[in-house]
XYZ file of C-alpha atoms in Angstrom:
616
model
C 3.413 47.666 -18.417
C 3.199 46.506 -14.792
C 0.256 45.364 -13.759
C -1.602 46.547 -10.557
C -1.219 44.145 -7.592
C -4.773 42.978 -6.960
C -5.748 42.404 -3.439
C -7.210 38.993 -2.790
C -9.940 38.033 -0.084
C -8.658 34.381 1.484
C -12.042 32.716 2.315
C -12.268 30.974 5.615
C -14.142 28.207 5.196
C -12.060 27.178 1.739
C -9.284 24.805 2.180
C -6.712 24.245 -0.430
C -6.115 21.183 -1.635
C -2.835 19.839 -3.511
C -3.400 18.708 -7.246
C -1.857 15.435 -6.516
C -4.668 14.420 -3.606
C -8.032 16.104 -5.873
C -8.800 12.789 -6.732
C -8.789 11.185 -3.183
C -11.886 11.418 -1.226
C -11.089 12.414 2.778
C -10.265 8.936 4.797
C -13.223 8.024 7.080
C -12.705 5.920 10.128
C -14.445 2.345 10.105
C -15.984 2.048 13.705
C -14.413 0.405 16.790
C -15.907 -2.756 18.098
C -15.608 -3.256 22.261
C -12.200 -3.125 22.844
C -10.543 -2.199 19.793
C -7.553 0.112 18.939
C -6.250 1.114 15.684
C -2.681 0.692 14.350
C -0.787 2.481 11.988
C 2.047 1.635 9.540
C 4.539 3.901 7.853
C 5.032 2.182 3.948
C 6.155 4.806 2.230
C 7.509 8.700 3.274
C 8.355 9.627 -0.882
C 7.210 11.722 -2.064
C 4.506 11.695 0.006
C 3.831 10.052 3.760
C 1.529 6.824 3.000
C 0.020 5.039 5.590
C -2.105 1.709 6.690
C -4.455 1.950 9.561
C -5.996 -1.447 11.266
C -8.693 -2.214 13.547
C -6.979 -4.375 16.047
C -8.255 -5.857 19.586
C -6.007 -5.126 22.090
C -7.007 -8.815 23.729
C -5.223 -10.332 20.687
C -2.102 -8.549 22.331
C -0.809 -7.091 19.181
C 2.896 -5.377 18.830
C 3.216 -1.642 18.520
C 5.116 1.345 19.758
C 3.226 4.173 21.052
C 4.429 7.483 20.092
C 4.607 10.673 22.244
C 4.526 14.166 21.052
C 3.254 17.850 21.822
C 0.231 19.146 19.632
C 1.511 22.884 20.369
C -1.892 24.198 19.117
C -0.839 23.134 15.578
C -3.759 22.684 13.327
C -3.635 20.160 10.790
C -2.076 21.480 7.675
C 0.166 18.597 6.441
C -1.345 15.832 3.978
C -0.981 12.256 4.096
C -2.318 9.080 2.109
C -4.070 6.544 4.891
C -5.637 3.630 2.797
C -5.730 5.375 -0.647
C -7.615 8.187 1.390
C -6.046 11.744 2.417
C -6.136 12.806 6.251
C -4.957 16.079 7.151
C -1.914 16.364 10.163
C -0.205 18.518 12.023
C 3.351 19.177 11.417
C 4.756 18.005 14.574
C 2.987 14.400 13.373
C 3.735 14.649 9.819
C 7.406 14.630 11.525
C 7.039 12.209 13.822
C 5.565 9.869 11.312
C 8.837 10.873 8.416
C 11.188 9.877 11.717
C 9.460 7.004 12.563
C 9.825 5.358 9.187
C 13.077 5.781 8.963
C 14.631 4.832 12.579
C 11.414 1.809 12.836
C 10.599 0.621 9.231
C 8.140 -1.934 9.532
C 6.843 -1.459 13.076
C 3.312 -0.717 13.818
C 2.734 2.612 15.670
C -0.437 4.386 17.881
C -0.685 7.849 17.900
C -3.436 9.392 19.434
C -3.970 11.836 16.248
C -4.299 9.517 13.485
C -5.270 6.573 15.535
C -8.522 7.908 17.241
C -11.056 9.941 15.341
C -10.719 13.430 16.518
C -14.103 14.703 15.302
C -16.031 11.751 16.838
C -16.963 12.369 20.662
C -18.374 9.273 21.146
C -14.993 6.939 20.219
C -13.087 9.848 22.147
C -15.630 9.071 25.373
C -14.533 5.650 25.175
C -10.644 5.403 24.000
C -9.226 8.015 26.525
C -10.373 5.529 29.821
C -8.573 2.745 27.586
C -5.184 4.670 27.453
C -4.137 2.864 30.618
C -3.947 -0.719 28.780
C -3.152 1.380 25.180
C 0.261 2.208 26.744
C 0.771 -0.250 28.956
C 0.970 -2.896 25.936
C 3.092 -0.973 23.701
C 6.599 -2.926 23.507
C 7.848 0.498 23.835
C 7.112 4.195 24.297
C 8.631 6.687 22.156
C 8.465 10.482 23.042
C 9.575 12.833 20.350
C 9.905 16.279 21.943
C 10.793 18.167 18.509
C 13.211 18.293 15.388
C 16.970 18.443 15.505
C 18.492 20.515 16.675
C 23.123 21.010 16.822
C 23.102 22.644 20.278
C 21.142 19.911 21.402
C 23.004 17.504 19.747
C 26.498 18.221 21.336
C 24.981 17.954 24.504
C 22.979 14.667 24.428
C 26.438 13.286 22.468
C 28.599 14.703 25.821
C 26.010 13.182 28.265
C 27.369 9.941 28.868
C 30.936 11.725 29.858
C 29.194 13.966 31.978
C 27.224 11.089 34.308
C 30.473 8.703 34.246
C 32.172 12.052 35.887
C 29.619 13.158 38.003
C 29.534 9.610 39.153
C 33.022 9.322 39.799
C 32.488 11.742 42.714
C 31.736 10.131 45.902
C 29.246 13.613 46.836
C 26.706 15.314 45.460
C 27.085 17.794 43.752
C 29.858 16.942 41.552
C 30.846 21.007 41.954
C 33.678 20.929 39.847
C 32.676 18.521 36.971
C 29.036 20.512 36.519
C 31.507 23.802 36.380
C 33.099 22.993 33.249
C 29.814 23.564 31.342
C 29.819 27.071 32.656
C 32.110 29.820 32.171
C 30.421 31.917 35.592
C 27.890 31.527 37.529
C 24.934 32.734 35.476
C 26.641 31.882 31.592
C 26.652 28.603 30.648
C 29.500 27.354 28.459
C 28.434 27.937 24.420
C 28.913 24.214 23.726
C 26.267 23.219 26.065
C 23.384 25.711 25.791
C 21.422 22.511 24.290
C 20.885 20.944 27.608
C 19.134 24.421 28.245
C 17.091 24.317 24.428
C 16.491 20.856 25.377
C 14.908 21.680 28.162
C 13.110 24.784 26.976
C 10.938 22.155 24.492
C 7.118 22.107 25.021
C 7.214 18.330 25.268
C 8.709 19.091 29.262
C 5.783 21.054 30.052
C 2.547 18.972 28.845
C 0.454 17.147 31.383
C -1.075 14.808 28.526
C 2.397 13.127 27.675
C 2.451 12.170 31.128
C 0.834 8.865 31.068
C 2.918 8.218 27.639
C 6.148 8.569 29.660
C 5.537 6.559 32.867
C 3.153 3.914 31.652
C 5.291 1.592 28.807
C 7.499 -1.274 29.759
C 10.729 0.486 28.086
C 10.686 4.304 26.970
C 13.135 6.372 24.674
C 13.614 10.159 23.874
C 13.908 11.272 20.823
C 15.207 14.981 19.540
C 15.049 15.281 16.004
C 17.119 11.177 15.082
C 18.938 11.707 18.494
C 18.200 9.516 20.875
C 18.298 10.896 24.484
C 19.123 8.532 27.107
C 15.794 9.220 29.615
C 18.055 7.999 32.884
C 20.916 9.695 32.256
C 18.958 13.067 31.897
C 16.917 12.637 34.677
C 20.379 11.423 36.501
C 21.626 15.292 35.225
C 18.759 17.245 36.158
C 18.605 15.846 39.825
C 21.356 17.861 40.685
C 20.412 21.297 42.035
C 23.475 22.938 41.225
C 22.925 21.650 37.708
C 19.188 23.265 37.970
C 20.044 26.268 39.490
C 22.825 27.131 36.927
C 20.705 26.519 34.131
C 17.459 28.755 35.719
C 19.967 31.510 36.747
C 21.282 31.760 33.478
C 17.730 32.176 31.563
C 16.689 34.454 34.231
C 19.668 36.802 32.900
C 19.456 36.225 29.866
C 15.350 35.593 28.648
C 13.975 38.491 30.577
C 12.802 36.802 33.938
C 12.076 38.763 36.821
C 15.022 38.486 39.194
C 13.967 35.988 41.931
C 11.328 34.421 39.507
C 12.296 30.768 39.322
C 9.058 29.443 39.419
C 8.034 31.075 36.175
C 11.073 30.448 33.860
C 10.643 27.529 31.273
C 13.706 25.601 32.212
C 12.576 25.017 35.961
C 9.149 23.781 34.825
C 10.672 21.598 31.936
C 12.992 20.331 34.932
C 10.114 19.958 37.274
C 8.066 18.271 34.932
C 10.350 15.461 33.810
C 11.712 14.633 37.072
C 8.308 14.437 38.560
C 7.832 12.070 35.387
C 10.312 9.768 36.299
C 9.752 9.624 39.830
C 6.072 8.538 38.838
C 7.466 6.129 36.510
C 10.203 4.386 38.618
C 7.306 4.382 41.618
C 5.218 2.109 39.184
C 8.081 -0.133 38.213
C 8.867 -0.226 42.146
C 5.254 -1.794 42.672
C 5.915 -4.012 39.945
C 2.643 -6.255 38.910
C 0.801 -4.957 41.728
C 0.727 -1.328 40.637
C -3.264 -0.376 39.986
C -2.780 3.394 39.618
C -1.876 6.563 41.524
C -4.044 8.760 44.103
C -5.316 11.415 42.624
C -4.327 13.970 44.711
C -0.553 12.507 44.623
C -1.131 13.437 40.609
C -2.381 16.767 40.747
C 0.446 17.630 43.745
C 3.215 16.607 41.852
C 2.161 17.889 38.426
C 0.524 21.388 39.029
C 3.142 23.321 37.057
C 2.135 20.984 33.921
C 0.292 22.938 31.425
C -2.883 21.804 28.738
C -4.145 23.399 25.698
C -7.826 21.748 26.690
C -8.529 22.644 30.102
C -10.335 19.031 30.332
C -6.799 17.605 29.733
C -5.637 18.335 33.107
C -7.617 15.558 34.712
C -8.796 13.560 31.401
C -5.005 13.469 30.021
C -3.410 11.771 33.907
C -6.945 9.104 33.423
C -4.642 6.348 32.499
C -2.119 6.774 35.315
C -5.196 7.238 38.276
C -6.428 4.412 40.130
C -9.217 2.435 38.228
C -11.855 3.572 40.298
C -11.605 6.939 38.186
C -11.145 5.306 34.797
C -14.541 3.871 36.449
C -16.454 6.710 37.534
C -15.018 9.350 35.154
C -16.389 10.001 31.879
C -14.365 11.780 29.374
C -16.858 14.498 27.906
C -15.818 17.497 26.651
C -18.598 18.803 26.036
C -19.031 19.688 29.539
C -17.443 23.211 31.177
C -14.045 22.868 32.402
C -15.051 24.284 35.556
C -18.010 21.921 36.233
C -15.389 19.080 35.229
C -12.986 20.060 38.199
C -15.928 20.148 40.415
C -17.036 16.819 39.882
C -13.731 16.010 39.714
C -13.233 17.170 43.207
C -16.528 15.470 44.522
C -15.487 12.006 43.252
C -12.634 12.064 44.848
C -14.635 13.573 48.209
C -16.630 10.580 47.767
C -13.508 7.833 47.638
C -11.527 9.501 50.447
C -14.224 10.716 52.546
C -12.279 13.933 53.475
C -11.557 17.044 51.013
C -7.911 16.657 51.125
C -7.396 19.015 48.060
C -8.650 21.784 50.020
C -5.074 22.418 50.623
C -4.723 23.206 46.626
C -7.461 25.775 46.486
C -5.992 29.235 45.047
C -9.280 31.420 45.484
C -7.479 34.265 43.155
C -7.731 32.055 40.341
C -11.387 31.771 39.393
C -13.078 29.963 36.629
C -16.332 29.867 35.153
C -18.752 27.817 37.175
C -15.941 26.890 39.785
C -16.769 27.395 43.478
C -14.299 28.468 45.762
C -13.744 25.434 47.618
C -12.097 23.987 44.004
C -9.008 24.924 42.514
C -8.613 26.114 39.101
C -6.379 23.350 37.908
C -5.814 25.467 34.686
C -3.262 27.490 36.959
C -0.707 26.502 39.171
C -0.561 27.711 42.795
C 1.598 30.483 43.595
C 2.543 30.459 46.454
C 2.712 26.647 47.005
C 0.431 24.586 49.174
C 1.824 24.420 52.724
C 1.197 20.823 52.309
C 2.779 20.305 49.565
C 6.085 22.697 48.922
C 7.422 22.005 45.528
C 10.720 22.973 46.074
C 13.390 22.561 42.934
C 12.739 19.003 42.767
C 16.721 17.913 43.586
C 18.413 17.389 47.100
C 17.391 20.929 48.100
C 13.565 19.670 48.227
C 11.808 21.389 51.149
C 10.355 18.228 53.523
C 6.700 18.072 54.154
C 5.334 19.197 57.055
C 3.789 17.304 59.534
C 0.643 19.456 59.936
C -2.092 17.960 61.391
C -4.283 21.068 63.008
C -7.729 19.054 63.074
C -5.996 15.756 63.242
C -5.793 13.522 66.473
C -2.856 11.517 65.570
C -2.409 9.901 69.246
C -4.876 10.403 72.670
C -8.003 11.519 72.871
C -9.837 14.456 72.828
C -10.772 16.163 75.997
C -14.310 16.898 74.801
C -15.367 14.481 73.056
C -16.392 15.096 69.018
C -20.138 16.377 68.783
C -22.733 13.888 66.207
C -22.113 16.008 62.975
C -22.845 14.943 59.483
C -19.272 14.025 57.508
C -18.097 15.543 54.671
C -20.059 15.908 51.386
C -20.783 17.599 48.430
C -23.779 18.385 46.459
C -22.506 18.929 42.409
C -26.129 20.608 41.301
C -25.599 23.446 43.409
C -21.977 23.629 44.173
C -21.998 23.399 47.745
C -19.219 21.245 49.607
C -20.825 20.463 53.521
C -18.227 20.041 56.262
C -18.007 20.065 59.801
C -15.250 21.874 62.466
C -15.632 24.936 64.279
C -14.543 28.492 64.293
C -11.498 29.250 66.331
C -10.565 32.562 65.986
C -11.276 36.077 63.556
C -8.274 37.903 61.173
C -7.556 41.340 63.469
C -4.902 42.825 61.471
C -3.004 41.797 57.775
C 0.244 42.601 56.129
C -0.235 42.039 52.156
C 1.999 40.312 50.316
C 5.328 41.984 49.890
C 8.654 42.232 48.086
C 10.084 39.141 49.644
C 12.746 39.066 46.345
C 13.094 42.538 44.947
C 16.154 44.509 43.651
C 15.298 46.938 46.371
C 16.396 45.290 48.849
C 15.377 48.122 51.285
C 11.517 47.473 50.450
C 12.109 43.967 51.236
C 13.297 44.970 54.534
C 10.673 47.799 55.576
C 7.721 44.947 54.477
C 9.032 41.907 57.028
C 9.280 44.643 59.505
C 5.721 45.598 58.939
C 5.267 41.857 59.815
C 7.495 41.956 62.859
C 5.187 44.695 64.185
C 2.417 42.653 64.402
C 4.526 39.996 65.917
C 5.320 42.416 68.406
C 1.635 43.237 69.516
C 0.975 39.856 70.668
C 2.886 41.031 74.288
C 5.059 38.730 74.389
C 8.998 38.773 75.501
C 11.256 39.890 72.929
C 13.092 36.641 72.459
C 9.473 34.660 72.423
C 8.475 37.731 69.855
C 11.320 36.422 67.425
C 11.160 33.017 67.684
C 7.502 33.099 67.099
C 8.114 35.680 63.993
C 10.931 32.895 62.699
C 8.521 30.117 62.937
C 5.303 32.137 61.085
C 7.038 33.738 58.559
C 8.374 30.144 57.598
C 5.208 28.150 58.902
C 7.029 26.143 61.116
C 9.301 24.136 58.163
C 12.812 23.383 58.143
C 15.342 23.400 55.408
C 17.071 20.559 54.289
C 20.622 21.736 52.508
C 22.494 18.465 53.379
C 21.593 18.515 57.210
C 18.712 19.460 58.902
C 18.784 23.552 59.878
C 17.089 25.389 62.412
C 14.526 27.783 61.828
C 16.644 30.456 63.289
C 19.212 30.132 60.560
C 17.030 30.504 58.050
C 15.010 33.267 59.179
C 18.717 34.646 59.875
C 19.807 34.345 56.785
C 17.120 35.937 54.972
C 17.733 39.007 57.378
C 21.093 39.189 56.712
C 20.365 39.358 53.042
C 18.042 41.676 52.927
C 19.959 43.836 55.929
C 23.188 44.071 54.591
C 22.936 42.627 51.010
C 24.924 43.238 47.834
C 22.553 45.924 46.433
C 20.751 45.545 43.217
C 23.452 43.378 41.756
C 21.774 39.949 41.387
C 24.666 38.145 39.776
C 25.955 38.351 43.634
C 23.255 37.603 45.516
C 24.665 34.450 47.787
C 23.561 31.156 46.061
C 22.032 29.595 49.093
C 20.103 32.544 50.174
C 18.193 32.707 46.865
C 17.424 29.145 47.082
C 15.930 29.481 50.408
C 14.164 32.901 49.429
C 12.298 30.913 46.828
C 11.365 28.805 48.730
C 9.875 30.672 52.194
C 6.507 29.919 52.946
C 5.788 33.962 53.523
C 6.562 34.518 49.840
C 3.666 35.284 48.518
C 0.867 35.521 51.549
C -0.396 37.912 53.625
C 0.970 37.933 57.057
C -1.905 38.277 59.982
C -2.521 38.595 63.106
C -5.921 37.285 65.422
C -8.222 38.972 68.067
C -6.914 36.012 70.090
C -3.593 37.104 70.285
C -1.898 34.714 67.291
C -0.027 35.548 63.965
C -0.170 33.266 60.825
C 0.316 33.306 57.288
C -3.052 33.319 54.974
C -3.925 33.674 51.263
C -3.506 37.122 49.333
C -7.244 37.731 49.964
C -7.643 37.426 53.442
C -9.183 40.739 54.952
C -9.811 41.607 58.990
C -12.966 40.008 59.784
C -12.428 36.562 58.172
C -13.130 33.696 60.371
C -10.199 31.318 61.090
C -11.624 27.595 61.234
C -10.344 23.659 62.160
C -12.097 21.454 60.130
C -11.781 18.004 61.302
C -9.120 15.768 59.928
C -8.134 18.332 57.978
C -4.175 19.314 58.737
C -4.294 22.998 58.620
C -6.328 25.896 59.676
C -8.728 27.407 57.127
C -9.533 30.807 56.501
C -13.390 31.244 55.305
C -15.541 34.236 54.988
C -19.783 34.979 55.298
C -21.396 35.825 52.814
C -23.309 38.366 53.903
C -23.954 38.946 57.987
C -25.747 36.092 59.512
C -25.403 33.856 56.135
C -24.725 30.242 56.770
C -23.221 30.313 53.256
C -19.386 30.791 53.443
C -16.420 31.564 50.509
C -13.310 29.678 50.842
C -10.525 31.752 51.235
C -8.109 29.347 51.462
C -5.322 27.137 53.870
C -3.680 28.740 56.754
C -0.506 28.429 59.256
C -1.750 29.669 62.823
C 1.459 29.871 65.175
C 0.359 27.322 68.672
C -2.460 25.278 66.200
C -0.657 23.803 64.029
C -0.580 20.331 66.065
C -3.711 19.810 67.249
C -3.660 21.842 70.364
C -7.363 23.424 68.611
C -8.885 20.238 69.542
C -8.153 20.816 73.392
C -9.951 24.154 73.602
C -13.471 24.677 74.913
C -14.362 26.513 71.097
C -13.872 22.437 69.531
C -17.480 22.148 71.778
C -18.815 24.760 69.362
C -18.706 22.284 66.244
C -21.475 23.013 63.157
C -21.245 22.285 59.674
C -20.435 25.088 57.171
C -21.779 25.106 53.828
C -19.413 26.290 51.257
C -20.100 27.760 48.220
């Protein structure tokens, strides 16, 4: 007689442990003396994974190999034996640790898992300033970005044909030698999809492994047991039409908006490791000498990295910062992520003297306990900072400007600066105090539009909504366009091999969207889409001023905000009361004013009116 299936109740709190370990009490960490790391050693991987850990001093300048990895959100489900203990894993390290022993038998390993006490805050407090020298000491670095895989595989195996080809070409791009991995334009050739999976890996998108990447002496990729050669990749994936075949062919084929490059997964895997290895060849550049990088310089080249731990995203670049963080920063997360960023933010107020990240500030993306003069970290900025355009990250980079709106760069000011208090920021209430003055008030805005649609026609009716306002400011019809042509793409050029007028670029986004191919993306000229991406306008709301100026502005800016110079600050800022007659102001974020973008502010009888403006 079959018996009735009985419904069981899985208890939360219970966890199941194997037969085999019921006799094993949990391993407990022995405390770390001043300056001590522990070590771990693979003896044994049948039929379980058995381990040693030792307390070591990192004076004593032990040899190890540090071991990079993504946590995924795994939580520890895999078993191993650590000193006749058990100590629950994750997968990804249970893996790491099986290929480890096998390719490394012998060698002594750190991995931030096993090797510092997760549950204890305290030791955390302390190791994660120490990462700097952890890594740094390692005879080697290896990153493991995930199991085998065959696509991946076949690629890695054909990589050293591919460079020794592409390198036999005396210009870049090697057009026809990149082609033969594609059969069109947007489908890549079956046999080398795994530069694309490779890509795709998690590993490519983690701020944390960061540090683990750029601070050993010697580094190696691994994929499963094959080894990825890190320079030969990077050498790859610093070729835009590499980058722009592989993005165009996940956009078709992974369900990305048309247009959307900044959100697939390939571009930010691409992004992320070449911004890796530009960190990591600047350090070997500076050689003994190297004492860390500007934290700004960080957080500008690695917005698009993502963390589980919201901390992460300034506690998990500590070990690549200059010391006077590793100093002044203490790694507690205990504390709200938003009250870390803030302090964050006031630290580095209090090195530089000058709030140079208010060029980062996204107001839309709000946080607990975050005021608006601080970005969320937690989410990149879209659009990107006018300071700071991202770009794909290969010869097609956008330059930076040379902004410098409250900036005297040579002379001296006609009226001379009033006594004003310098920048500073109080962290108990939030408030960042800085001086400039108000130069002008938001008359009319144009939202952000369709700047990359399939209806090309909406595209078209929304920049002429922005000409209009162009229009109003009475001037002659060519000074109407070339002041339209500069706004709409805040004064930058293009580099595509040569420098390019403004004209052509604005010009070529007109003819696109004029007399385009229609809804058929696959079409869509190659170098038009590039630039698209790329426009400053993308994105912001187009405005003009009751002075009689356009300029480009955050989504949220409304008629009515105030248009500021703060000094030594490069750009215009956009800020709003709040309430009539407060003294309290909301950041609303960075601005490009057409005529004020070089200092000519600073001439004007309204740089007399100079205050200080609290924001909140």
């Amino acid at each position: 007689m079959k018996q009735p299936h009985m419904r069981t109740r899985r208890l939360r709190h219970f966890r199941y442990i194997p037969p085999r370990y019921a006799g094993m009490e949990p391993y407990t960490y022995k405390p770390l003396s001043a300056g001590e790391i522990r070590l771990l050693k693979v003896d044994k991987i049948e039929p379980d994974i058995e381990i040693t850990i030792e307390e070591v001093n990192l004076d004593a300048n032990p040899s190890y190999i540090t071991l990079s990895y993504c946590w995924e959100g795994q939580k520890p489900s895999k078993t191993i034996i650590v000193n006749e203990s058990r100590l629950l894993v994750t997968k990804n390290v249970h893996e790491i640790l099986h290929t480890m022993y096998t390719l490394n038998h012998g060698d002594y390993f750190w991995i931030d898992a096993v090797c510092i006490d997760q549950e204890n805050v305290l030791e955390k407090t302390v190791q994660i300033p120490m990462m700097t020298e952890i890594y740094s000491r390692c005879m080697k670095g290896v990153a493991w970005v995930g199991p085998q895989d065959p696509s991946i595989t076949k690629a890695v195996v054909y990589m050293p044909e591919l460079v020794s080809k592409m390198r036999g070409y005396p210009t870049t791009p090697a057009l026809s030698i990149i082609s033969e991995l594609f059969v069109s334009e947007f489908e890549v050739n079956p046999d080398f999809l795994g530069f694309g999976n490779l890509l795709k890996r998690p590993w490519f998108r983690r701020i944390w492994v960061v540090q683990e990447f750029v601070l050993p002496c010697k580094v190696e990729l691994l994929c499963g047991l094959d080894f990825v050669d890190p320079d030969l990749l990077h050498f790859i994936l610093d070729n835009d039409f590499f980058f722009s075949r592989l993005v165009s062919h996940e956009i078709l084929h992974y369900g990305q908006k048309i247009g959307d490059w900044a959100g697939t997964t390939i571009t930010t895997g691409i992004r992320g490791y070449i911004k890796m290895c530009q960190l990591r060849a600047s350090k070997i550049d500076i050689g003994a000498s190297w004492t860390g990088f500007n934290f700004m310089e960080v957080l500008g080249m690695l917005s698009d990295l993502s963390a589980l731990d919201g901390h992460d995203k300034v506690y998990g670049v500590l070990g690549i910062l200059e010391r006077y963080w590793r100093d002044n920063l203490v790694a507690d997360y205990s504390i709200e992520v938003g009250k870390l960023y803030t302090s964050a933010f006031a630290l580095h107020l209090r090195k530089e003297g000058r709030p140079s990240f208010l060029n980062f500030v996204c107001p839309a993306k709000t946080l607990v306990g975050l005021p608006s003069w601080c970005t969320n970290l937690l989410t990149p900025c879209d659009p990107d900072s006018l300071m700071f355009p991202r770009g794909t990250g290969g010869p097609y980079s956008s330059p930076d400007p040379d902004y410098r709106a409250g900036i005297v760069k040579d002379g001296v000011l006609s009226y001379p600066r009033p006594s004003v208090s310098d920048s500073s920021c109080n962290t108990e209430n939030s408030i960042l105090n800085i001086s400039g003055f108000i130069l002008d008030c938001v008359a009319q805005v144009v939202l952000p539009g369709p700047l990359l649609d399939k209806d090309e026609n909406s595209s078209f009716e929304w920049m002429s909504e922005c000409m209009r306002l162009s229009q109003r400011k009475g001037l002659s019809p060519l000074d109407v366009k070339r002041t339209h042509e500069r706004t709409i793409s805040a004064g930058r050029y293009y580099k595509d091999h040569k420098w390019s007028p403004i004209s052509d670029l604005y010009g070529l986004y007109h003819s696109h969207v004029r007399y385009g191919p229609g809804t058929n993306a696959a079409l869509m000229e190659r170098t038009a889409r590039r630039i698209l991406r790329q426009m400053p306008v993308r994105g912001r709301t187009y405005f003009s001023t009751e002075g009689g100026s356009v300029g480009l502005g955050s989504s949220l800016v409304r008629p009515g905000d105030n248009i500021c110079i703060f000094y030594n600050e490069p750009t215009p800022y956009i800020i709003r009361a709040l309430s009539a007659g407060s003294d309290h102001y909301s950041f609303i974020g960075e601005a490009y004013v057409d005529g004020v973008m070089h200092g000519e502010a600073l001439e004007s009888e309204k740089a007399q009116n100079c205050r200080n403006f609290a924001l909140v």
